């Protein structure tokens, strides 16, 4: 795009560009601090309260067993018995997640969607990690991003597009 075309473009997207610049700067700052933050982050992830919250969340989701066939209740008992050993393996970098169980579910528009179902144990660890990373990365995301964000939905995205249309915007892009 030539300079003359760029100058004639609407400046409405300048606020969005400024948001990207701020997010990039924030990400760069976090990236520089990552080495000193990693031991502290791992301790937060493996904190007993964080792991208990993660277990409760996974239990509330009522998901299917993974490849090991263990239910949430069975996994909870197993984790209580082996908690110290598992945490030490994670701290030493020796923990390996289990393979996922492959299932196919029908798509509403036809065809099949392939899913990978982790073991309950791995879902608990994933949840514990997410609980600690979410606040860090949530601050970096665009306010116009709605997918898989806490407190945001597809309906919120539609309402935002409607708001932009009422402000005179004529184009919208849906990215997945």
mmCIF file of C-alpha atoms in Angstrom:
data_model
loop_
_atom_site.group_PDB
_atom_site.id
_atom_site.type_symbol
_atom_site.label_atom_id
_atom_site.label_comp_id
_atom_site.label_asym_id
_atom_site.label_seq_id
_atom_site.Cartn_x
_atom_site.Cartn_y
_atom_site.Cartn_z
ATOM 1 C CA UNK A 1 0.000 0.000 0.000
ATOM 2 C CA UNK A 2 1.442 3.345 -1.024
ATOM 3 C CA UNK A 3 1.777 6.311 1.305
ATOM 4 C CA UNK A 4 -1.004 8.190 -0.478
ATOM 5 C CA UNK A 5 -3.427 5.294 0.116
ATOM 6 C CA UNK A 6 -2.323 4.891 3.701
ATOM 7 C CA UNK A 7 -2.924 8.597 4.376
ATOM 8 C CA UNK A 8 -6.427 8.419 2.936
ATOM 9 C CA UNK A 9 -7.418 5.430 5.082
ATOM 10 C CA UNK A 10 -9.650 6.020 8.060
ATOM 11 C CA UNK A 11 -7.828 6.686 11.284
ATOM 12 C CA UNK A 12 -10.414 4.737 13.272
ATOM 13 C CA UNK A 13 -8.075 1.804 13.612
ATOM 14 C CA UNK A 14 -5.355 3.918 15.251
ATOM 15 C CA UNK A 15 -6.688 3.134 18.729
ATOM 16 C CA UNK A 16 -6.463 -0.569 17.939
ATOM 17 C CA UNK A 17 -2.871 -0.147 16.717
ATOM 18 C CA UNK A 18 -2.031 1.706 19.930
ATOM 19 C CA UNK A 19 -3.487 -1.241 21.836
ATOM 20 C CA UNK A 20 -1.237 -3.625 19.929
ATOM 21 C CA UNK A 21 1.801 -1.475 20.706
ATOM 22 C CA UNK A 22 0.943 -1.416 24.423
ATOM 23 C CA UNK A 23 0.342 -5.172 24.435
ATOM 24 C CA UNK A 24 3.627 -5.759 22.611
ATOM 25 C CA UNK A 25 5.513 -3.618 25.135
ATOM 26 C CA UNK A 26 3.852 -5.434 28.039
ATOM 27 C CA UNK A 27 4.660 -8.804 26.507
ATOM 28 C CA UNK A 28 8.268 -7.748 25.955
ATOM 29 C CA UNK A 29 8.525 -6.682 29.626
ATOM 30 C CA UNK A 30 7.082 -9.992 30.836
ATOM 31 C CA UNK A 31 9.347 -11.910 28.462
ATOM 32 C CA UNK A 32 12.440 -10.159 29.902
ATOM 33 C CA UNK A 33 11.295 -10.982 33.437
ATOM 34 C CA UNK A 34 10.418 -14.601 32.651
ATOM 35 C CA UNK A 35 13.670 -16.171 33.834
ATOM 36 C CA UNK A 36 13.421 -14.650 37.290
ATOM 37 C CA UNK A 37 9.676 -15.351 37.496
ATOM 38 C CA UNK A 38 9.749 -19.037 36.520
ATOM 39 C CA UNK A 39 10.653 -20.552 39.916
ATOM 40 C CA UNK A 40 8.035 -18.377 41.610
ATOM 41 C CA UNK A 41 5.458 -19.276 38.958
ATOM 42 C CA UNK A 42 6.073 -23.001 39.375
ATOM 43 C CA UNK A 43 5.629 -22.651 43.139
ATOM 44 C CA UNK A 44 2.324 -20.839 42.564
ATOM 45 C CA UNK A 45 1.158 -23.542 40.158
ATOM 46 C CA UNK A 46 2.058 -26.341 42.582
ATOM 47 C CA UNK A 47 0.666 -24.538 45.629
ATOM 48 C CA UNK A 48 -1.752 -26.793 47.527
ATOM 49 C CA UNK A 49 -4.604 -24.243 47.387
ATOM 50 C CA UNK A 50 -4.146 -23.767 43.636
ATOM 51 C CA UNK A 51 -4.125 -27.529 43.031
ATOM 52 C CA UNK A 52 -7.239 -27.970 45.196
ATOM 53 C CA UNK A 53 -9.044 -25.232 43.244
ATOM 54 C CA UNK A 54 -7.992 -26.933 40.013
ATOM 55 C CA UNK A 55 -9.305 -30.296 41.232
ATOM 56 C CA UNK A 56 -12.653 -28.756 42.208
ATOM 57 C CA UNK A 57 -12.952 -27.085 38.814
ATOM 58 C CA UNK A 58 -12.190 -30.305 36.920
ATOM 59 C CA UNK A 59 -14.630 -32.197 39.148
ATOM 60 C CA UNK A 60 -17.353 -29.601 38.473
ATOM 61 C CA UNK A 61 -16.832 -29.989 34.704
ATOM 62 C CA UNK A 62 -17.795 -33.688 34.958
ATOM 63 C CA UNK A 63 -15.587 -34.714 32.054
ATOM 64 C CA UNK A 64 -15.041 -38.205 30.746
ATOM 65 C CA UNK A 65 -12.098 -40.354 31.855
ATOM 66 C CA UNK A 66 -8.923 -40.213 29.814
ATOM 67 C CA UNK A 67 -6.908 -43.078 28.380
ATOM 68 C CA UNK A 68 -6.299 -44.511 31.880
ATOM 69 C CA UNK A 69 -10.053 -44.922 32.444
ATOM 70 C CA UNK A 70 -9.888 -43.207 35.853
ATOM 71 C CA UNK A 71 -12.808 -41.069 37.033
ATOM 72 C CA UNK A 72 -12.382 -37.787 38.897
ATOM 73 C CA UNK A 73 -13.011 -39.512 42.244
ATOM 74 C CA UNK A 74 -10.504 -42.281 41.531
ATOM 75 C CA UNK A 75 -7.933 -39.750 40.371
ATOM 76 C CA UNK A 76 -8.460 -37.644 43.501
ATOM 77 C CA UNK A 77 -7.684 -40.645 45.708
ATOM 78 C CA UNK A 78 -4.623 -41.508 43.625
ATOM 79 C CA UNK A 79 -3.332 -37.923 43.705
ATOM 80 C CA UNK A 80 -3.697 -37.713 47.487
ATOM 81 C CA UNK A 81 -1.618 -40.887 47.838
ATOM 82 C CA UNK A 82 1.076 -39.816 45.335
ATOM 83 C CA UNK A 83 0.998 -36.017 45.625
ATOM 84 C CA UNK A 84 4.557 -35.493 46.907
ATOM 85 C CA UNK A 85 6.085 -37.790 44.292
ATOM 86 C CA UNK A 86 4.161 -36.136 41.427
ATOM 87 C CA UNK A 87 5.095 -32.628 42.557
ATOM 88 C CA UNK A 88 8.762 -33.610 42.829
ATOM 89 C CA UNK A 89 8.677 -35.106 39.323
ATOM 90 C CA UNK A 90 7.210 -31.855 37.996
ATOM 91 C CA UNK A 91 9.819 -29.742 39.808
ATOM 92 C CA UNK A 92 12.645 -31.904 38.405
ATOM 93 C CA UNK A 93 11.188 -31.685 34.892
ATOM 94 C CA UNK A 94 10.567 -35.442 34.827
ATOM 95 C CA UNK A 95 6.773 -35.398 34.609
ATOM 96 C CA UNK A 96 5.320 -36.489 31.277
ATOM 97 C CA UNK A 97 1.606 -36.071 30.528
ATOM 98 C CA UNK A 98 -0.253 -39.215 29.532
ATOM 99 C CA UNK A 99 -1.423 -39.751 25.939
ATOM 100 C CA UNK A 100 -4.907 -38.436 25.207
ATOM 101 C CA UNK A 101 -7.897 -40.642 24.473
ATOM 102 C CA UNK A 102 -9.202 -39.986 20.949
ATOM 103 C CA UNK A 103 -12.936 -39.744 20.398
ATOM 104 C CA UNK A 104 -15.061 -38.425 17.563
ATOM 105 C CA UNK A 105 -18.263 -36.506 18.087
ATOM 106 C CA UNK A 106 -20.723 -35.414 15.402
ATOM 107 C CA UNK A 107 -20.620 -31.795 14.243
ATOM 108 C CA UNK A 108 -23.980 -29.994 14.023
ATOM 109 C CA UNK A 109 -23.403 -29.257 10.319
ATOM 110 C CA UNK A 110 -22.348 -32.825 9.560
ATOM 111 C CA UNK A 111 -19.089 -34.672 9.729
ATOM 112 C CA UNK A 112 -17.142 -35.581 12.817
ATOM 113 C CA UNK A 113 -14.988 -33.538 15.199
ATOM 114 C CA UNK A 114 -11.958 -35.314 16.641
ATOM 115 C CA UNK A 115 -11.320 -34.677 20.316
ATOM 116 C CA UNK A 116 -8.422 -35.615 22.539
ATOM 117 C CA UNK A 117 -9.441 -36.273 26.139
ATOM 118 C CA UNK A 118 -6.570 -35.945 28.624
ATOM 119 C CA UNK A 119 -6.499 -37.983 31.809
ATOM 120 C CA UNK A 120 -8.152 -36.335 34.798
ATOM 121 C CA UNK A 121 -4.709 -35.967 36.411
ATOM 122 C CA UNK A 122 -3.410 -34.037 33.407
ATOM 123 C CA UNK A 123 -6.566 -31.906 33.284
ATOM 124 C CA UNK A 124 -5.989 -30.948 36.920
ATOM 125 C CA UNK A 125 -2.406 -29.895 36.173
ATOM 126 C CA UNK A 126 -3.538 -28.012 33.052
ATOM 127 C CA UNK A 127 -6.188 -26.215 35.099
ATOM 128 C CA UNK A 128 -3.655 -25.353 37.818
ATOM 129 C CA UNK A 129 -1.323 -23.889 35.180
ATOM 130 C CA UNK A 130 -4.153 -21.958 33.535
ATOM 131 C CA UNK A 131 -5.271 -20.476 36.841
ATOM 132 C CA UNK A 132 -1.842 -18.921 37.289
ATOM 133 C CA UNK A 133 -1.176 -17.909 33.683
ATOM 134 C CA UNK A 134 -4.620 -16.470 32.932
ATOM 135 C CA UNK A 135 -4.157 -13.254 34.949
ATOM 136 C CA UNK A 136 -0.734 -12.679 33.372
ATOM 137 C CA UNK A 137 -1.826 -13.117 29.763
ATOM 138 C CA UNK A 138 -5.362 -11.784 30.089
ATOM 139 C CA UNK A 139 -3.866 -8.313 30.570
ATOM 140 C CA UNK A 140 -2.089 -8.629 27.202
ATOM 141 C CA UNK A 141 -5.067 -9.637 25.064
ATOM 142 C CA UNK A 142 -6.959 -7.170 22.917
ATOM 143 C CA UNK A 143 -10.194 -5.903 24.409
ATOM 144 C CA UNK A 144 -11.746 -6.918 21.079
ATOM 145 C CA UNK A 145 -10.876 -10.584 21.558
ATOM 146 C CA UNK A 146 -13.719 -12.757 22.841
ATOM 147 C CA UNK A 147 -12.861 -16.419 22.230
ATOM 148 C CA UNK A 148 -12.083 -18.531 25.294
ATOM 149 C CA UNK A 149 -11.892 -15.475 27.535
ATOM 150 C CA UNK A 150 -13.288 -15.390 31.061
ATOM 151 C CA UNK A 151 -16.474 -13.375 31.302
ATOM 152 C CA UNK A 152 -16.802 -13.044 27.516
ATOM 153 C CA UNK A 153 -19.021 -14.859 25.060
ATOM 154 C CA UNK A 154 -19.999 -15.004 21.405
ATOM 155 C CA UNK A 155 -23.015 -12.871 22.339
ATOM 156 C CA UNK A 156 -20.670 -10.183 23.725
ATOM 157 C CA UNK A 157 -18.745 -10.220 20.435
ATOM 158 C CA UNK A 158 -21.964 -9.778 18.447
ATOM 159 C CA UNK A 159 -23.020 -6.869 20.655
ATOM 160 C CA UNK A 160 -19.610 -5.235 20.129
ATOM 161 C CA UNK A 161 -19.922 -5.599 16.336
ATOM 162 C CA UNK A 162 -23.389 -4.048 16.548
ATOM 163 C CA UNK A 163 -21.967 -1.161 18.578
ATOM 164 C CA UNK A 164 -19.237 -0.591 15.979
ATOM 165 C CA UNK A 165 -21.830 -0.682 13.175
ATOM 166 C CA UNK A 166 -23.827 1.989 14.976
ATOM 167 C CA UNK A 167 -20.647 4.089 15.158
ATOM 168 C CA UNK A 168 -20.310 3.923 11.378
ATOM 169 C CA UNK A 169 -17.926 1.038 10.862
ATOM 170 C CA UNK A 170 -18.845 -0.942 7.760
ATOM 171 C CA UNK A 171 -16.630 -4.035 7.959
ATOM 172 C CA UNK A 172 -16.112 -6.768 10.533
ATOM 173 C CA UNK A 173 -13.783 -9.742 10.510
ATOM 174 C CA UNK A 174 -14.423 -12.985 12.366
ATOM 175 C CA UNK A 175 -11.277 -14.948 13.120
ATOM 176 C CA UNK A 176 -11.164 -18.369 14.685
#
